[in-house]
Structure formats: C-alpha cells, structure tokens
mmCIF file of C-alpha atoms in Angstrom:
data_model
loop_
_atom_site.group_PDB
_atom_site.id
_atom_site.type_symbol
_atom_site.label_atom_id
_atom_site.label_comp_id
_atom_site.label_asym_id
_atom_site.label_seq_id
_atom_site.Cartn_x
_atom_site.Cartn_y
_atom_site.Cartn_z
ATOM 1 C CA UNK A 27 -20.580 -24.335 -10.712
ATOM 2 C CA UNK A 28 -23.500 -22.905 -8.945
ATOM 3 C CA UNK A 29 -22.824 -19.167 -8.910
ATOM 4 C CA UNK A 30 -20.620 -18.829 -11.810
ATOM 5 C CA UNK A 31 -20.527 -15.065 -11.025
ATOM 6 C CA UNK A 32 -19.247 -14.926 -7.304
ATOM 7 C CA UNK A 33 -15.621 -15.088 -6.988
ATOM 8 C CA UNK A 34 -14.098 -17.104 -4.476
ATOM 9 C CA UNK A 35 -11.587 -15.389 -1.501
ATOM 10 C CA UNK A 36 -8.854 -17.090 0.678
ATOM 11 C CA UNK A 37 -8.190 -15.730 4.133
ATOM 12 C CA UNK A 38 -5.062 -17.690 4.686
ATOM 13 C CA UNK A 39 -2.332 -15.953 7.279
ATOM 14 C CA UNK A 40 0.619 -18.250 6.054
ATOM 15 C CA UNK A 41 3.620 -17.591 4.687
ATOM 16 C CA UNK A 42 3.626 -16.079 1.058
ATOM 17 C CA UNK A 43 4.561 -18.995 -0.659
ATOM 18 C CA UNK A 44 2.095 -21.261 0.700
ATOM 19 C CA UNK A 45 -0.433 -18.354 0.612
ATOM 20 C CA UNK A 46 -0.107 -18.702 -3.628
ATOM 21 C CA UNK A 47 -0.799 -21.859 -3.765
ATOM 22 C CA UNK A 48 -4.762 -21.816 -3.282
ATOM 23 C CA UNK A 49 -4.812 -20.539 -6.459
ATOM 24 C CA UNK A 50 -4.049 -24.102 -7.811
ATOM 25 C CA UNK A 51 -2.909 -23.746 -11.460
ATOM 26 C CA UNK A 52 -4.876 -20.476 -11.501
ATOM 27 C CA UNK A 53 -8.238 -21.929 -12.495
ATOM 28 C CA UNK A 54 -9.408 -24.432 -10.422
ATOM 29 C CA UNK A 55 -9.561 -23.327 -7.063
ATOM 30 C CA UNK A 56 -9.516 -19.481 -5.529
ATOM 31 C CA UNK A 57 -10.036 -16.655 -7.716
ATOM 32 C CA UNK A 58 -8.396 -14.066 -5.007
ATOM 33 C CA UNK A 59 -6.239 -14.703 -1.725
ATOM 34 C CA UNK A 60 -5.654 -11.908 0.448
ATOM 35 C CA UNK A 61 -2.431 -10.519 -0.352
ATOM 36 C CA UNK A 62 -1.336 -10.690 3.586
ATOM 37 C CA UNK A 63 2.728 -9.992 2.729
ATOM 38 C CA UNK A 64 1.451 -7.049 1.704
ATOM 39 C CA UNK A 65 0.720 -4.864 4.917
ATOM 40 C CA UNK A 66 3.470 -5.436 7.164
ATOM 41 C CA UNK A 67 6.151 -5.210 4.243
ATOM 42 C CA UNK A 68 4.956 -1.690 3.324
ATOM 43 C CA UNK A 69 5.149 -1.029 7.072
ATOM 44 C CA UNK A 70 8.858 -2.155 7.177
ATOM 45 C CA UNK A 71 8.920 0.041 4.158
ATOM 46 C CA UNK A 72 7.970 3.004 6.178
ATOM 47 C CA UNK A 73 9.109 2.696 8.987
ATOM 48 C CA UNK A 74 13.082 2.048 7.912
ATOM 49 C CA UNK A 75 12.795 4.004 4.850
ATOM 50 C CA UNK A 76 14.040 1.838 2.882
ATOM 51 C CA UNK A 77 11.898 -0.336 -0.275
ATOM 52 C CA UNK A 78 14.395 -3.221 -1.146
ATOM 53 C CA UNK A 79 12.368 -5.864 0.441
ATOM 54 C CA UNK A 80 9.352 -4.587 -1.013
ATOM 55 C CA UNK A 81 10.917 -4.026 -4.330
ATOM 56 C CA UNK A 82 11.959 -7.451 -4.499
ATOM 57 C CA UNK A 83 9.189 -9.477 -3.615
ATOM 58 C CA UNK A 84 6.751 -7.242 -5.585
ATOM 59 C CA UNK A 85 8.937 -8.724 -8.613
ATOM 60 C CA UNK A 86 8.167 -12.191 -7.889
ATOM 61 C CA UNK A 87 3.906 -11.015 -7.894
ATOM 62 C CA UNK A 88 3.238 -12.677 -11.511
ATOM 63 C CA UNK A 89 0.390 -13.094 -13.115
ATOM 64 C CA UNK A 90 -1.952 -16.396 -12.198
ATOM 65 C CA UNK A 91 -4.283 -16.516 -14.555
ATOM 66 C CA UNK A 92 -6.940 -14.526 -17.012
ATOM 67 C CA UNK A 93 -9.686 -15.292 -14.154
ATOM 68 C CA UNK A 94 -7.276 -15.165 -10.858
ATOM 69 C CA UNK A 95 -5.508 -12.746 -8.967
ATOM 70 C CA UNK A 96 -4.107 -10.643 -5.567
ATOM 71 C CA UNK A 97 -6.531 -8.772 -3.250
ATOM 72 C CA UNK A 98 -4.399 -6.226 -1.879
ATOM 73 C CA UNK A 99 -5.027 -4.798 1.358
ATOM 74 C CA UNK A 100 -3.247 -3.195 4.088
ATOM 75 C CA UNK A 101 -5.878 -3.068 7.192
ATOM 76 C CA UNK A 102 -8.591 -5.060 8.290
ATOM 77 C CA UNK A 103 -10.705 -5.696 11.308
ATOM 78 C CA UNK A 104 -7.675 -8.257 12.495
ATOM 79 C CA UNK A 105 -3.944 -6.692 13.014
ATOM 80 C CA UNK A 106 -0.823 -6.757 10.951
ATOM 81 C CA UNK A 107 -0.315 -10.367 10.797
ATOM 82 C CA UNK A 108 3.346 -11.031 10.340
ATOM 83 C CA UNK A 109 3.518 -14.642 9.739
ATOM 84 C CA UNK A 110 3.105 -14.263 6.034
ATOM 85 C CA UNK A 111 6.641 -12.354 5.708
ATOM 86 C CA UNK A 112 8.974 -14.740 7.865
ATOM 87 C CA UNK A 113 10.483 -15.869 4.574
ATOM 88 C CA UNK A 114 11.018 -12.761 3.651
ATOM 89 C CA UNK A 115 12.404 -10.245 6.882
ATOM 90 C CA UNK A 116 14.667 -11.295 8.902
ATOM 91 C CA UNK A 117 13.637 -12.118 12.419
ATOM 92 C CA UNK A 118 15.517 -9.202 13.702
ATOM 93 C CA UNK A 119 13.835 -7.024 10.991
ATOM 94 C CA UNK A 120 9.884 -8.718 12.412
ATOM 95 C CA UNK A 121 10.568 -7.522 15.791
ATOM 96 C CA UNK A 122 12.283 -4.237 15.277
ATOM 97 C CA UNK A 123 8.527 -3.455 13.426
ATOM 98 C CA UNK A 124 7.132 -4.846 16.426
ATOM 99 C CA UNK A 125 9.105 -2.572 18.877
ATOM 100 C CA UNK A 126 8.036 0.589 16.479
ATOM 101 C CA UNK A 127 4.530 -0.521 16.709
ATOM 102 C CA UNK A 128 4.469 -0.664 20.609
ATOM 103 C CA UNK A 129 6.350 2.973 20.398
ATOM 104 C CA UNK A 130 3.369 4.449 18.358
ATOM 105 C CA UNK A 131 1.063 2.817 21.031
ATOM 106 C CA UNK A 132 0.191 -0.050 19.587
ATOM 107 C CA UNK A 133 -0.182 -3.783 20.642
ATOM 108 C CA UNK A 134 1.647 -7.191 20.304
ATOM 109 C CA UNK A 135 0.255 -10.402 19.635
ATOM 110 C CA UNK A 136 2.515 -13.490 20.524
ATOM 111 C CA UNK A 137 2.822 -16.639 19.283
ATOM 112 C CA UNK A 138 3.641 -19.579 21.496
ATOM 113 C CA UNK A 139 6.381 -21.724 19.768
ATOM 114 C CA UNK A 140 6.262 -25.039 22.080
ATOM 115 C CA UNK A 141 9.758 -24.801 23.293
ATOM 116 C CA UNK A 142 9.265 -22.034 25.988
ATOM 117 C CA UNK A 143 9.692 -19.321 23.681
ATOM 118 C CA UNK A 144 7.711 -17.164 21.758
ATOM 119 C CA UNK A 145 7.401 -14.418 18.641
ATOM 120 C CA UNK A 146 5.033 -11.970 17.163
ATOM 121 C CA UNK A 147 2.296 -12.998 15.348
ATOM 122 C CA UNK A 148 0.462 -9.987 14.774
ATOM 123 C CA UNK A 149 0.279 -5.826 15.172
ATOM 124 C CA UNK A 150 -2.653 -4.628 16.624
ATOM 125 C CA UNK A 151 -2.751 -0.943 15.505
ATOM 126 C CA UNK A 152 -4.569 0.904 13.425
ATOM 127 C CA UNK A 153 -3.173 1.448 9.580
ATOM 128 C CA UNK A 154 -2.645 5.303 10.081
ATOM 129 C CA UNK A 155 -1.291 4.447 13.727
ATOM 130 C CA UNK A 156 1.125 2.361 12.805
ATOM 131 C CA UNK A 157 2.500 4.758 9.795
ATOM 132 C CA UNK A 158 2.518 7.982 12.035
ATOM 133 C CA UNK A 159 3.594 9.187 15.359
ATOM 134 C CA UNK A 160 3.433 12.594 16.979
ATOM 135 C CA UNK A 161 6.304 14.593 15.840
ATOM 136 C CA UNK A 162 7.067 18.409 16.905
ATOM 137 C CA UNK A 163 7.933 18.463 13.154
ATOM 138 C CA UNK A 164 5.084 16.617 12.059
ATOM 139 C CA UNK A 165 1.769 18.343 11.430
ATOM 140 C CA UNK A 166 -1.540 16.932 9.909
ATOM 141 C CA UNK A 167 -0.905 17.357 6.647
ATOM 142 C CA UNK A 168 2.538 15.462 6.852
ATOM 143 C CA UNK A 169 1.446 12.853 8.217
ATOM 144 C CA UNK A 170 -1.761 12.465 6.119
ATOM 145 C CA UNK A 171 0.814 12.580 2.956
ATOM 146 C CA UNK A 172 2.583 9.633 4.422
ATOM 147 C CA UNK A 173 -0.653 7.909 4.972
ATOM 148 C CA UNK A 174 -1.713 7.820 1.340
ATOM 149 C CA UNK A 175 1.867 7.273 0.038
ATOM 150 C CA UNK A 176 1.272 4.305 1.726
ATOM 151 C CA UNK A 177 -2.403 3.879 0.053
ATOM 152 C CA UNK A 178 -0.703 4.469 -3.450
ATOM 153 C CA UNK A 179 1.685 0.809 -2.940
ATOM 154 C CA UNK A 180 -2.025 -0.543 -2.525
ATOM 155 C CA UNK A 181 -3.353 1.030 -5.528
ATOM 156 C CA UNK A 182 -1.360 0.317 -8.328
ATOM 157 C CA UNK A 183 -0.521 -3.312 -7.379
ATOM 158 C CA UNK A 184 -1.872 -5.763 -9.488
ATOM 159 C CA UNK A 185 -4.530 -7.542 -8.411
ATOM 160 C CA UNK A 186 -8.098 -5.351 -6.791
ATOM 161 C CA UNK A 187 -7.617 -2.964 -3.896
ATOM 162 C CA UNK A 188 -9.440 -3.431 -0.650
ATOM 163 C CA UNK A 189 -9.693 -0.637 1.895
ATOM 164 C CA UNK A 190 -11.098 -1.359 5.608
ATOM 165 C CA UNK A 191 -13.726 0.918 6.661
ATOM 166 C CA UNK A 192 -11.337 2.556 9.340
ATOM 167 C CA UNK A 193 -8.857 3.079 5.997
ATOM 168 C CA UNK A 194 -11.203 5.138 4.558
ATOM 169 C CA UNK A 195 -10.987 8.265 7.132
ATOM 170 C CA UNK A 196 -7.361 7.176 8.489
ATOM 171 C CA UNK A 197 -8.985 6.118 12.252
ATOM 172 C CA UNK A 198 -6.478 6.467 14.958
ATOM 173 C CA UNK A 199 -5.880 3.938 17.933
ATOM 174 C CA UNK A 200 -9.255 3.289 20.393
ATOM 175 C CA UNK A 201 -6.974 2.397 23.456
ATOM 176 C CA UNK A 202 -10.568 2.821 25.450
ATOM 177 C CA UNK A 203 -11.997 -0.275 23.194
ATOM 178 C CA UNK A 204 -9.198 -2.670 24.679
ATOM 179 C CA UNK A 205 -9.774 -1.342 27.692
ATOM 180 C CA UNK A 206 -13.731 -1.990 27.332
ATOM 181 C CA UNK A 207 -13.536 -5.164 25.322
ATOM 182 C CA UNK A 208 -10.469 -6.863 26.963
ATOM 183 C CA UNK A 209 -8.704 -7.815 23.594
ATOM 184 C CA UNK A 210 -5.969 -5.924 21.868
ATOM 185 C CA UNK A 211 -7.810 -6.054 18.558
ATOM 186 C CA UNK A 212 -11.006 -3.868 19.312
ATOM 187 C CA UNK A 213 -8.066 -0.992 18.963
ATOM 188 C CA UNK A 214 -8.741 -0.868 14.971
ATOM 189 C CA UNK A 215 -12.590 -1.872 15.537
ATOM 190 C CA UNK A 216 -14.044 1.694 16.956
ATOM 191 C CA UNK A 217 -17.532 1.940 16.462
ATOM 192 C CA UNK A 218 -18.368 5.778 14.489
ATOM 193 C CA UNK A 219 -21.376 7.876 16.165
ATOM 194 C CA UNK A 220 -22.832 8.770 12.533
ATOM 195 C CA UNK A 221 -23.636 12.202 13.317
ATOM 196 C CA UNK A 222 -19.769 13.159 15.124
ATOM 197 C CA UNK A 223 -18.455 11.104 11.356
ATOM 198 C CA UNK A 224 -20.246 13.224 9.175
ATOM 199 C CA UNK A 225 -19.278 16.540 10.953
ATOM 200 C CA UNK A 226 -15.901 15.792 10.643
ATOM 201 C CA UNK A 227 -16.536 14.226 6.812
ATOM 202 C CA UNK A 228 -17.983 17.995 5.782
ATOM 203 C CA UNK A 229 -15.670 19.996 7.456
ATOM 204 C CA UNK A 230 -12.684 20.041 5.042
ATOM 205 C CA UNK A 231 -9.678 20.973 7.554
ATOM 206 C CA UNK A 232 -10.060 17.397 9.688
ATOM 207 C CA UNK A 233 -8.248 14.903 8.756
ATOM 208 C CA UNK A 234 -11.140 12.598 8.289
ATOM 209 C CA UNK A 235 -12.116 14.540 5.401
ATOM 210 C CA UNK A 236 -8.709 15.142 3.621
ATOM 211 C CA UNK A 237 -8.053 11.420 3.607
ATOM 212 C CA UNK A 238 -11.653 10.231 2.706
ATOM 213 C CA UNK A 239 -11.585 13.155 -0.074
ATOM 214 C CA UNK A 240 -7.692 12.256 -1.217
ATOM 215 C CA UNK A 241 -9.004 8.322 -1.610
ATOM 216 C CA UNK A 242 -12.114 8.845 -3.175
ATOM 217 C CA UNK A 243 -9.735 10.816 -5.886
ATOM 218 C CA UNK A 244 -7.271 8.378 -5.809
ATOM 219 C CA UNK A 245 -9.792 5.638 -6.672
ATOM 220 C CA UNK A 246 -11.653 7.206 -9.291
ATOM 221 C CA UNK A 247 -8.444 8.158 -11.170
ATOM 222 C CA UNK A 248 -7.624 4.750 -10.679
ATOM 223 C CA UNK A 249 -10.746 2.599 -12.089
ATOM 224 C CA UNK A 250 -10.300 5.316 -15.391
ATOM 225 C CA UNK A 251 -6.872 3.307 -16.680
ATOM 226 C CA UNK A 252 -6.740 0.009 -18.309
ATOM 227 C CA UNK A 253 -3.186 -0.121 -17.069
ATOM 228 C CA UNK A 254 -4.592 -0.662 -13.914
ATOM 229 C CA UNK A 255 -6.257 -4.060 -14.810
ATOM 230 C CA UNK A 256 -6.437 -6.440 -11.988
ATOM 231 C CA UNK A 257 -4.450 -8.453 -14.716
ATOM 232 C CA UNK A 258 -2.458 -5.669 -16.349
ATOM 233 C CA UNK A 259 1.132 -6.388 -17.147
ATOM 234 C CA UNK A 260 3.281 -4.997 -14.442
ATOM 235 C CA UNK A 261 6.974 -4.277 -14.346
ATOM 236 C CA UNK A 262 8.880 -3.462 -10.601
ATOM 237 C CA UNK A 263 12.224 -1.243 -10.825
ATOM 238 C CA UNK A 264 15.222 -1.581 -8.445
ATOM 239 C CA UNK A 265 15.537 2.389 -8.946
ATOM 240 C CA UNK A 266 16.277 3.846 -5.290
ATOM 241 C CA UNK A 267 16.034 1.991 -2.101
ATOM 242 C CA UNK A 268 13.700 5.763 -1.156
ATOM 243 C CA UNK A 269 11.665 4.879 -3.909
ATOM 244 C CA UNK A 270 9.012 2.326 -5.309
ATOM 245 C CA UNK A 271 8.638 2.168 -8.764
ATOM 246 C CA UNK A 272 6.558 0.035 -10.275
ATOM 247 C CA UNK A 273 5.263 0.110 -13.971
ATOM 248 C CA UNK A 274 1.690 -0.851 -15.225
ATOM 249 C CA UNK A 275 1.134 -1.655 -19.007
ATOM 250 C CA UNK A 276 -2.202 -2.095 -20.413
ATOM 251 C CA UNK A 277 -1.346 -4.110 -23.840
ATOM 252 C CA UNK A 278 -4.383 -4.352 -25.786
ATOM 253 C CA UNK A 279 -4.122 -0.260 -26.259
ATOM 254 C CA UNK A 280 -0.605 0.608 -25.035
ATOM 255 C CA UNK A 281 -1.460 2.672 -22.281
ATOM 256 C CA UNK A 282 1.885 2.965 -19.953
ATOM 257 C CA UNK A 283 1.709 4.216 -16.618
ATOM 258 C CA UNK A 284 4.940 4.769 -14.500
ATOM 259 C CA UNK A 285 3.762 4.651 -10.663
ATOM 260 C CA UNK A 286 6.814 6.478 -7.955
ATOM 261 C CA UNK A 287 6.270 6.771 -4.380
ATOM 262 C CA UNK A 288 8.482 8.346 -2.094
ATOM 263 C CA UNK A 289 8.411 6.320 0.842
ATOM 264 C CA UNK A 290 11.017 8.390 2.774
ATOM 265 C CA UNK A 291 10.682 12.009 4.671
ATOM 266 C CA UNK A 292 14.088 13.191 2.517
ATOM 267 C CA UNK A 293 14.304 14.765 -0.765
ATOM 268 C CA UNK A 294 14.857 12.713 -4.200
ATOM 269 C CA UNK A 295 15.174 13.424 -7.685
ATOM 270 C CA UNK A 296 14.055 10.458 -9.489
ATOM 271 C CA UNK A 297 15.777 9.461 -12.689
ATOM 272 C CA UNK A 298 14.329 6.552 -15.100
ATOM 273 C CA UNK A 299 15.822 6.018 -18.383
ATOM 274 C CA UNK A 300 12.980 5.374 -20.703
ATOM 275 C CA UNK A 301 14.722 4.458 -23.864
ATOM 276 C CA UNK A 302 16.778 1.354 -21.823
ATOM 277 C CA UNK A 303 13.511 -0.141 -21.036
ATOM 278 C CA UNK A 304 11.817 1.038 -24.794
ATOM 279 C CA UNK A 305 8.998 3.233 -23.286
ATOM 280 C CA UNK A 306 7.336 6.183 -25.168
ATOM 281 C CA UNK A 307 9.666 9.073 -25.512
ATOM 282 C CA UNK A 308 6.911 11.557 -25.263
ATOM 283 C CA UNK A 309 6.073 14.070 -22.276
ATOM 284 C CA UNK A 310 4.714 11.924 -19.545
ATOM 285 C CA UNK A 311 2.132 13.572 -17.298
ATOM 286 C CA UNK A 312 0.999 13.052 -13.280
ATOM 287 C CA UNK A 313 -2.553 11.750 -13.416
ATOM 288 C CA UNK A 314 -2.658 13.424 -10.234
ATOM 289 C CA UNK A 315 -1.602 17.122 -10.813
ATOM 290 C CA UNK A 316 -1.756 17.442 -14.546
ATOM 291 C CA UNK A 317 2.176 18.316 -14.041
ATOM 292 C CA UNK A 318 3.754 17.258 -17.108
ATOM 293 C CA UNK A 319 7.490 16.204 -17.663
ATOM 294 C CA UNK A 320 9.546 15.928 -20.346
ATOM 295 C CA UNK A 321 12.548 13.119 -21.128
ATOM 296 C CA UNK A 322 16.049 14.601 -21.978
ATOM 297 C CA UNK A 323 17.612 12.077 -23.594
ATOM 298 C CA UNK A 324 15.697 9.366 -23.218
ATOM 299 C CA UNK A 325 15.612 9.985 -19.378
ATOM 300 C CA UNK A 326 13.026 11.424 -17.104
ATOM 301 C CA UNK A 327 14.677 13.443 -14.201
ATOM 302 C CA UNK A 328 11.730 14.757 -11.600
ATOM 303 C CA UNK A 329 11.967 15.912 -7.914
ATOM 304 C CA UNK A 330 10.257 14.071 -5.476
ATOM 305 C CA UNK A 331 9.524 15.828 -1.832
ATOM 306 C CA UNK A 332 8.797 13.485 1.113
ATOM 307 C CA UNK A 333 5.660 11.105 0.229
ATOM 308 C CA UNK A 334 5.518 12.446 -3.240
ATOM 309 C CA UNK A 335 3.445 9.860 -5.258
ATOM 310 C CA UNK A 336 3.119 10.065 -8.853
ATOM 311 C CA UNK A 337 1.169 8.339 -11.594
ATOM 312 C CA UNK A 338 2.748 9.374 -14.906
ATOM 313 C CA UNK A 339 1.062 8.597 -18.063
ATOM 314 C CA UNK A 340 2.805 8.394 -21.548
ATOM 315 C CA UNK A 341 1.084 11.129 -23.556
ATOM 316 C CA UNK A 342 1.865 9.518 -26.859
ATOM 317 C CA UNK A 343 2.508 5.825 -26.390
#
C-alpha cells in the first residue's frame, strides 16, 4: 500500500509445499518466494545423472498469478538447504547428495531431530564445488560446461533468475575461511581482492572469465524473448531421464522456445515430435549458436554432447 512498486520476497527454507503457500491466492501476500527446491534438486540432477525428479516437480511449477511468481536461484551466501525437497527425494537419495558433497570437499550441516538422531539440513559448498570435482579426464573447460548446464535449468524456469555474486565467476571452496571464521558457511562467502578479480576477469583463458563472459551471454539472450516472461506459459517434457526439456511459450505473439540440457557426461540424440504437441513445423534455430535444425516428419532429431544446452526458437511460428 505504501510502495506499490517494491515487490515483496519470502526467504522460507520449508518444504515446497508449504514454501507456495505465502503466495496466498497469488495476490494478497508475497509477490516472489525463493524457489529453495530448486538448488539441491538440480544437484541430485547432476550428480546421478538422471532428471526424473526434476522433471516431475518442475511440472507441478504453475502459474500464481499475473503479479506473482518463483525466484529461482541455485547459490546464495547460506548452503544448499535440503529441507525444502524431503517430500520430494527419498531420504536415502538426501544423504547420498550429502556424501557427494563431503567427497568434493564440502561441508554438512545437521539437524537435531529430538530423539537422539539427526539429518542434513544443509550443503555448505560452493555452487561450482558442488557440481565439479577434479577428474584426470576433466579439464577446465569440461567442467565449466557442466557449470552453466546447470545455470541454463535456472534460466529458463519461470519465474526471475537470481545469481549469487560467487555464481557469477564460478568461485571454488575457501576451506581457509572456515578455518578463519569457525563456521562451515564462510566456505561460499570469500571475500575478492578487486585488483587479483579483475586480472583474472580480463584474461580470457581463466575460468573466472569464461563463466562471467558465458553468463553475461546467457542473460542477455535471455531478457531478448518474451517466452521467457517471468509469467510465460511453460510446458515440462518427460523426454529422457539425460535430458531436461522444458518448453516456454510467449502467447500474446507466439514466440516458442524449446529449452534441452544435457545434464549427463554421455552422448544423446534428442528426439521431440513437434506435430504430437502442435508446434511450428518450421526450422528451429539455437539462440545460442545460430545452428539451425530442421523437423523430418514432424520430428526434430539433434545430437547432444555432454552439457549441451540449447535454446531453439521456432523460425516461423
């Protein structure tokens, strides 16, 4: 009533279907709530190679309202709480992710449950941490690739984006913060020296530059399509458990965009029959690449290499 411009934010760490509800009936109370399902299920994602829980709770995201929606984020000053997908994984599957986050160096934050025992409650890692290890296989480029396959999920969500400051240049674990500060959470909090960030941001063979340089592009692709209106209509395919696929449609104009990530290090051809679901016919084209495909048959067929992400537009919708 006062500031009819600000919009209001919930920081709520619960489960995901108590999280929704401080939206009320989508106008009366929070215009965003952090999305907090989000992070750790694209880490379970990633780390088993495998999106069928993501898939399927990404279909149950609808749309709240013309003036509400999802603030999706994957890092943040806190960790990877993990309270908010307890309905969803399976306890087994919450501390298997813990086990792989203490393997890539990270931390573990326990919850006491009153009857002796106790459970994670949340990661304390860093975002590009948590989604890479050192592999003899592995080099930076590899892993960066997985890193922003991991950014796309973020991107084309509904709802706004929100990348922590650490995000931006993928920051690694500060295991000499916990040791300074005495809490497990100063590991994603390192404090940049602005000269040693800036070196690093114009030289382009770091990594700090290649992933500040592939988000910057990633974002202003992004904010160029109506499809990818906090509020656009959004569609999620069961396609191939190595695969999210998730469909944006701007209305007002009929702009389609078809969004694929390949969340697993294998390679995939990905087949979508367009006519089934009544999309454009027409060449489709990577917003990314300018790579353009064409349907045989009504059905796209493309191969995807490890951490391929793709943004395909309808070139006559």
């Amino acid at each position: 009533a006062v500031a009819p411009s600000a919009a209001l934010i919930t920081e709520t760490n619960v489960p995901h279907k108590d999280n929704v509800t401080y939206f009320g009936n989508g106008t009366d109370e929070a215009q965003m709530v952090y999305n907090f399902a989000l992070p750790p299920l694209v880490l379970h994602t990633f780390q088993t190679g495998n999106s069928t829980k993501l898939t399927e709770w990404a279909s149950s995201l609808e749309k709240v309202s013309d003036c509400a929606t999802y603030f999706n984020f994957l890092d943040s000053h806190d960790g990877i709480g993990v309270t908010p997908v307890k309905d969803i994984l399976t306890a087994e599957e919450i501390d298997m992710m813990a086990m792989k986050v203490l393997e890539h160096r990270g931390f573990i934050s326990y919850k006491d449950n009153g009857d002796g025992s106790s459970s994670p409650y949340e990661l304390n890692i860093t975002w590009y941490s948590a989604i890479n290890r050192r592999r003899p296989n592995e080099n930076d480029d590899f892993q960066i690739k997985r890193f922003m396959a991991s950014r796309s999920i973020q991107m084309v969500l509904r709802g706004v984006p929100g990348i922590y400051f650490h995000g931006l240049f993928g920051s690694k674990n500060d295991a000499d913060a916990v040791l300074l500060e005495g809490h497990t959470r100063a590991i994603n909090r390192k404090n940049f020296s602005k000269e040693e960030l800036f070196k690093k941001l114009n030289d382009s063979s770091t990594a700090v530059s290649k992933i500040a340089h592939y988000i910057n592009n990633m974002i202003l692709i992004r904010v160029k399509e109506k499809a990818f209106h906090p509020n656009a209509h959004q569609k999620v395919f069961i396609n191939s458990s190595s695969l999210f696929v998730l469909l944006r449609h701007a209305e007002e104009i009929q702009e389609y965009i078809l969004t694929v990530t390949n969340i697993d290090n294998k390679e995939i051809e990905f087949s979508f029959n367009l006519a089934d679901e009544h999309l454009p016919l027409s060449e489709w084209e990577d917003i990314f690449s300018g790579n353009r495909y064409k349907p045989e048959e009504g059905t796209l067929r493309i191969p995807f290499k490890p951490y391929d992400v793709m943004w395909l537009k309808a070139t006559d919708a």
